[in-house]
Amino acid sequence: SLIEAHVDMKTTDGYLLRLFAIAFTKRRPMQVKKAAYAQSSQARETRKKMFDPQGVVVRPQRALQKFIPEAIGREIDARTVSASPLMRL
């Protein structure tokens, strides 16, 4: 399944950043079917966990440091593993 989420983040100097995240569900071990679909409740929980409300205001330098080494992707992957395992692209 394709799971999309977005959030608007405000920096401390007043700029608004809109972040988009796209995730695909991962196949289970020993799965024969080619596609791995998530239930709608799993997709909702994954979207909610992708962007937590505590991280809405950020400093500009911290936001840029997270963009470059794919730190945001690793954080999303770690947070959402309980709802539905996601593929690493």
Tab-separated table of N, CA and C in Angstrom:
chain	number	residue	atom	x	y	z
A	1	SER	N	0.840	-1.186	0.000
A	1	SER	CA	0.000	0.000	0.000
A	1	SER	C	0.879	1.241	0.000
A	2	LEU	N	0.394	2.248	-0.603
A	2	LEU	CA	1.044	3.549	-0.596
A	2	LEU	C	0.409	4.373	0.508
A	3	ILE	N	1.237	4.902	1.422
A	3	ILE	CA	0.751	5.731	2.521
A	3	ILE	C	1.425	7.089	2.403
A	4	GLU	N	0.619	8.134	2.279
A	4	GLU	CA	1.134	9.498	2.147
A	4	GLU	C	0.726	10.319	3.355
A	5	ALA	N	1.614	11.233	3.768
A	5	ALA	CA	1.310	12.133	4.880
A	5	ALA	C	2.009	13.458	4.634
A	6	HIS	N	1.481	14.520	5.231
A	6	HIS	CA	2.127	15.824	5.140
A	6	HIS	C	1.908	16.569	6.442
A	7	VAL	N	2.794	17.531	6.706
A	7	VAL	CA	2.697	18.356	7.907
A	7	VAL	C	3.284	19.725	7.586
A	8	ASP	N	2.713	20.755	8.203
A	8	ASP	CA	3.264	22.108	8.098
A	8	ASP	C	4.060	22.391	9.360
A	9	MET	N	5.329	22.754	9.178
A	9	MET	CA	6.195	23.051	10.315
A	9	MET	C	6.568	24.515	10.263
A	10	LYS	N	6.592	25.155	11.409
A	10	LYS	CA	6.966	26.557	11.477
A	10	LYS	C	8.342	26.657	12.127
A	11	THR	N	9.247	27.393	11.469
A	11	THR	CA	10.578	27.577	12.038
A	11	THR	C	10.535	28.715	13.043
A	12	THR	N	11.596	28.820	13.838
A	12	THR	CA	11.637	29.855	14.872
A	12	THR	C	11.749	31.253	14.271
A	13	ASP	N	12.220	31.351	13.026
A	13	ASP	CA	12.314	32.672	12.396
A	13	ASP	C	11.086	32.999	11.545
A	14	GLY	N	10.019	32.190	11.632
A	14	GLY	CA	8.751	32.539	11.018
A	14	GLY	C	8.431	31.895	9.682
A	15	TYR	N	9.331	31.115	9.125
A	15	TYR	CA	9.056	30.457	7.844
A	15	TYR	C	8.201	29.215	8.052
A	16	LEU	N	7.409	28.884	7.053
A	16	LEU	CA	6.614	27.664	7.082
A	16	LEU	C	7.229	26.645	6.131
A	17	LEU	N	7.421	25.436	6.621
A	17	LEU	CA	7.915	24.336	5.799
A	17	LEU	C	6.813	23.300	5.709
A	18	ARG	N	6.517	22.848	4.525
A	18	ARG	CA	5.541	21.767	4.351
A	18	ARG	C	6.315	20.524	3.941
A	19	LEU	N	6.242	19.510	4.789
A	19	LEU	CA	6.952	18.269	4.532
A	19	LEU	C	5.971	17.202	4.065
A	20	PHE	N	6.373	16.473	3.044
A	20	PHE	CA	5.583	15.363	2.525
A	20	PHE	C	6.369	14.081	2.735
A	21	ALA	N	5.674	13.036	3.108
A	21	ALA	CA	6.323	11.731	3.273
A	21	ALA	C	5.494	10.688	2.539
A	22	ILE	N	6.187	9.797	1.868
A	22	ILE	CA	5.554	8.694	1.151
A	22	ILE	C	6.187	7.406	1.663
A	23	ALA	N	5.337	6.436	1.977
A	23	ALA	CA	5.830	5.153	2.481
A	23	ALA	C	5.085	4.021	1.784
A	24	PHE	N	5.767	2.903	1.644
A	24	PHE	CA	5.183	1.700	1.081
A	24	PHE	C	5.264	0.595	2.124
A	25	THR	N	4.213	-0.212	2.216
A	25	THR	CA	4.239	-1.309	3.170
A	25	THR	C	5.183	-2.403	2.698
A	26	LYS	N	5.784	-3.057	3.669
A	26	LYS	CA	6.766	-4.094	3.378
A	26	LYS	C	6.101	-5.461	3.449
A	27	ARG	N	6.580	-6.364	2.611
A	27	ARG	CA	6.060	-7.732	2.628
A	27	ARG	C	6.511	-8.430	3.906
A	28	ARG	N	5.666	-9.317	4.400
A	28	ARG	CA	5.980	-10.100	5.590
A	28	ARG	C	6.961	-11.217	5.227
A	29	PRO	N	7.699	-11.731	6.207
A	29	PRO	CA	8.586	-12.867	5.914
A	29	PRO	C	7.777	-14.071	5.429
A	30	MET	N	8.280	-14.746	4.455
A	30	MET	CA	7.660	-15.940	3.873
A	30	MET	C	6.343	-15.638	3.153
A	31	GLN	N	6.124	-14.393	2.775
A	31	GLN	CA	4.900	-14.036	2.054
A	31	GLN	C	5.041	-14.432	0.599
A	32	VAL	N	4.005	-15.040	0.041
A	32	VAL	CA	4.031	-15.501	-1.341
A	32	VAL	C	3.481	-14.431	-2.277
A	33	LYS	N	2.422	-13.748	-1.833
A	33	LYS	CA	1.825	-12.707	-2.674
A	33	LYS	C	2.831	-11.599	-2.969
A	34	LYS	N	2.697	-11.002	-4.139
A	34	LYS	CA	3.626	-9.961	-4.552
A	34	LYS	C	3.352	-8.635	-3.854
A	35	ALA	N	2.091	-8.323	-3.575
A	35	ALA	CA	1.719	-7.055	-2.964
A	35	ALA	C	1.440	-7.238	-1.473
A	36	ALA	N	1.744	-6.211	-0.703
A	36	ALA	CA	1.464	-6.217	0.736
A	36	ALA	C	0.592	-5.009	1.034
A	37	TYR	N	-0.652	-5.251	1.361
A	37	TYR	CA	-1.594	-4.170	1.610
A	37	TYR	C	-1.796	-3.969	3.106
A	38	ALA	N	-1.916	-2.700	3.504
A	38	ALA	CA	-2.210	-2.371	4.895
A	38	ALA	C	-3.700	-2.106	5.032
A	39	GLN	N	-4.263	-2.447	6.183
A	39	GLN	CA	-5.650	-2.122	6.450
A	39	GLN	C	-5.761	-0.626	6.661
A	40	SER	N	-6.970	-0.080	6.515
A	40	SER	CA	-7.148	1.362	6.636
A	40	SER	C	-6.783	1.853	8.030
A	41	SER	N	-7.049	1.065	9.064
A	41	SER	CA	-6.684	1.468	10.424
A	41	SER	C	-5.167	1.507	10.586
A	42	GLN	N	-4.444	0.569	9.953
A	42	GLN	CA	-2.988	0.583	9.999
A	42	GLN	C	-2.435	1.797	9.259
A	43	ALA	N	-3.045	2.154	8.131
A	43	ALA	CA	-2.600	3.323	7.373
A	43	ALA	C	-2.831	4.603	8.175
A	44	ARG	N	-3.979	4.705	8.840
A	44	ARG	CA	-4.266	5.883	9.672
A	44	ARG	C	-3.265	6.005	10.810
A	45	GLU	N	-2.971	4.891	11.473
A	45	GLU	CA	-2.018	4.905	12.584
A	45	GLU	C	-0.617	5.263	12.088
A	46	THR	N	-0.242	4.755	10.927
A	46	THR	CA	1.067	5.067	10.357
A	46	THR	C	1.169	6.546	10.023
A	47	ARG	N	0.106	7.126	9.414
A	47	ARG	CA	0.112	8.557	9.106
A	47	ARG	C	0.249	9.394	10.371
A	48	LYS	N	-0.449	8.981	11.419
A	48	LYS	CA	-0.408	9.733	12.675
A	48	LYS	C	0.987	9.682	13.294
A	49	LYS	N	1.661	8.535	13.182
A	49	LYS	CA	2.980	8.376	13.771
A	49	LYS	C	4.093	8.990	12.924
A	50	MET	N	3.834	9.217	11.634
A	50	MET	CA	4.875	9.782	10.772
A	50	MET	C	5.318	11.150	11.255
A	51	PHE	N	4.357	11.993	11.566
A	51	PHE	CA	4.676	13.339	12.029
A	51	PHE	C	3.967	13.574	13.344
A	52	ASP	N	4.738	13.576	14.420
A	52	ASP	CA	4.136	13.816	15.723
A	52	ASP	C	3.939	15.314	15.943
A	53	PRO	N	2.936	15.716	16.719
A	53	PRO	CA	2.664	17.142	16.912
A	53	PRO	C	3.713	17.867	17.739
A	54	GLN	N	4.595	17.154	18.454
A	54	GLN	CA	5.614	17.830	19.250
A	54	GLN	C	6.672	18.494	18.376
A	55	GLY	N	6.878	18.007	17.168
A	55	GLY	CA	7.933	18.541	16.315
A	55	GLY	C	7.451	19.578	15.327
A	56	VAL	N	6.434	20.361	15.672
A	56	VAL	CA	5.865	21.301	14.716
A	56	VAL	C	6.710	22.573	14.603
A	57	VAL	N	7.342	23.040	15.687
A	57	VAL	CA	8.196	24.229	15.637
A	57	VAL	C	9.640	23.775	15.717
A	58	VAL	N	10.444	24.155	14.721
A	58	VAL	CA	11.840	23.723	14.670
A	58	VAL	C	12.749	24.912	14.365
A	59	ARG	N	14.025	24.738	14.691
A	59	ARG	CA	15.025	25.730	14.308
A	59	ARG	C	15.461	25.431	12.880
A	60	PRO	N	15.748	26.467	12.067
A	60	PRO	CA	16.109	26.226	10.655
A	60	PRO	C	17.346	25.338	10.484
A	61	GLN	N	18.380	25.544	11.306
A	61	GLN	CA	19.593	24.746	11.161
A	61	GLN	C	19.320	23.280	11.487
A	62	ARG	N	18.484	23.031	12.488
A	62	ARG	CA	18.175	21.648	12.847
A	62	ARG	C	17.387	20.959	11.735
A	63	ALA	N	16.467	21.684	11.118
A	63	ALA	CA	15.682	21.110	10.027
A	63	ALA	C	16.587	20.742	8.855
A	64	LEU	N	17.523	21.605	8.503
A	64	LEU	CA	18.432	21.313	7.385
A	64	LEU	C	19.346	20.138	7.693
A	65	GLN	N	19.781	20.021	8.949
A	65	GLN	CA	20.636	18.890	9.315
A	65	GLN	C	19.891	17.564	9.171
A	66	LYS	N	18.583	17.572	9.393
A	66	LYS	CA	17.817	16.337	9.259
A	66	LYS	C	17.537	15.992	7.803
A	67	PHE	N	17.441	16.982	6.932
A	67	PHE	CA	17.137	16.712	5.530
A	67	PHE	C	18.282	16.008	4.819
A	68	ILE	N	19.495	16.421	5.062
A	68	ILE	CA	20.630	15.947	4.287
A	68	ILE	C	20.931	14.460	4.516
A	69	PRO	N	21.079	13.961	5.741
A	69	PRO	CA	21.455	12.540	5.881
A	69	PRO	C	20.283	11.564	5.975
A	70	GLU	N	19.089	11.958	5.549
A	70	GLU	CA	17.918	11.085	5.591
A	70	GLU	C	17.531	10.703	7.018
A	71	ALA	N	17.783	11.584	7.976
A	71	ALA	CA	17.454	11.292	9.372
A	71	ALA	C	15.951	11.228	9.589
A	72	ILE	N	15.189	12.016	8.853
A	72	ILE	CA	13.734	12.010	9.007
A	72	ILE	C	13.168	10.657	8.594
A	73	GLY	N	13.692	10.081	7.520
A	73	GLY	CA	13.225	8.774	7.060
A	73	GLY	C	13.489	7.678	8.075
A	74	ARG	N	14.658	7.715	8.711
A	74	ARG	CA	14.968	6.714	9.730
A	74	ARG	C	14.073	6.876	10.949
A	75	GLU	N	13.777	8.127	11.344
A	75	GLU	CA	12.887	8.366	12.477
A	75	GLU	C	11.472	7.856	12.186
A	76	ILE	N	10.969	8.136	10.984
A	76	ILE	CA	9.637	7.670	10.603
A	76	ILE	C	9.601	6.150	10.594
A	77	ASP	N	10.631	5.519	10.077
A	77	ASP	CA	10.691	4.068	10.031
A	77	ASP	C	10.672	3.473	11.435
A	78	ALA	N	11.423	4.066	12.353
A	78	ALA	CA	11.473	3.554	13.724
A	78	ALA	C	10.138	3.741	14.450
A	79	ARG	N	9.461	4.866	14.210
A	79	ARG	CA	8.196	5.140	14.893
A	79	ARG	C	7.049	4.274	14.397
A	80	THR	N	7.035	3.949	13.117
A	80	THR	CA	5.868	3.295	12.526
A	80	THR	C	5.983	1.784	12.437
A	81	VAL	N	7.047	1.184	12.921
A	81	VAL	CA	7.225	-0.257	12.779
A	81	VAL	C	6.145	-1.037	13.533
A	82	SER	N	5.596	-0.479	14.597
A	82	SER	CA	4.551	-1.203	15.333
A	82	SER	C	3.215	-1.205	14.595
A	83	ALA	N	2.936	-0.164	13.834
A	83	ALA	CA	1.665	-0.088	13.104
A	83	ALA	C	1.699	-0.954	11.850
A	84	SER	N	2.704	-0.747	11.030
A	84	SER	CA	2.823	-1.492	9.789
A	84	SER	C	4.263	-1.349	9.302
A	85	PRO	N	4.988	-2.432	9.062
A	85	PRO	CA	6.380	-2.321	8.602
A	85	PRO	C	6.434	-1.642	7.234
A	86	LEU	N	7.401	-0.745	7.066
A	86	LEU	CA	7.532	0.020	5.831
A	86	LEU	C	8.795	-0.370	5.086
A	87	MET	N	8.774	-0.223	3.775
A	87	MET	CA	9.937	-0.505	2.938
A	87	MET	C	10.923	0.647	3.029
A	88	ARG	N	12.195	0.321	2.999
A	88	ARG	CA	13.245	1.334	2.918
A	88	ARG	C	13.610	1.507	1.458
A	89	LEU	N	13.474	2.727	0.935
A	89	LEU	CA	13.807	2.984	-0.468
A	89	LEU	C	15.094	3.716	-0.586
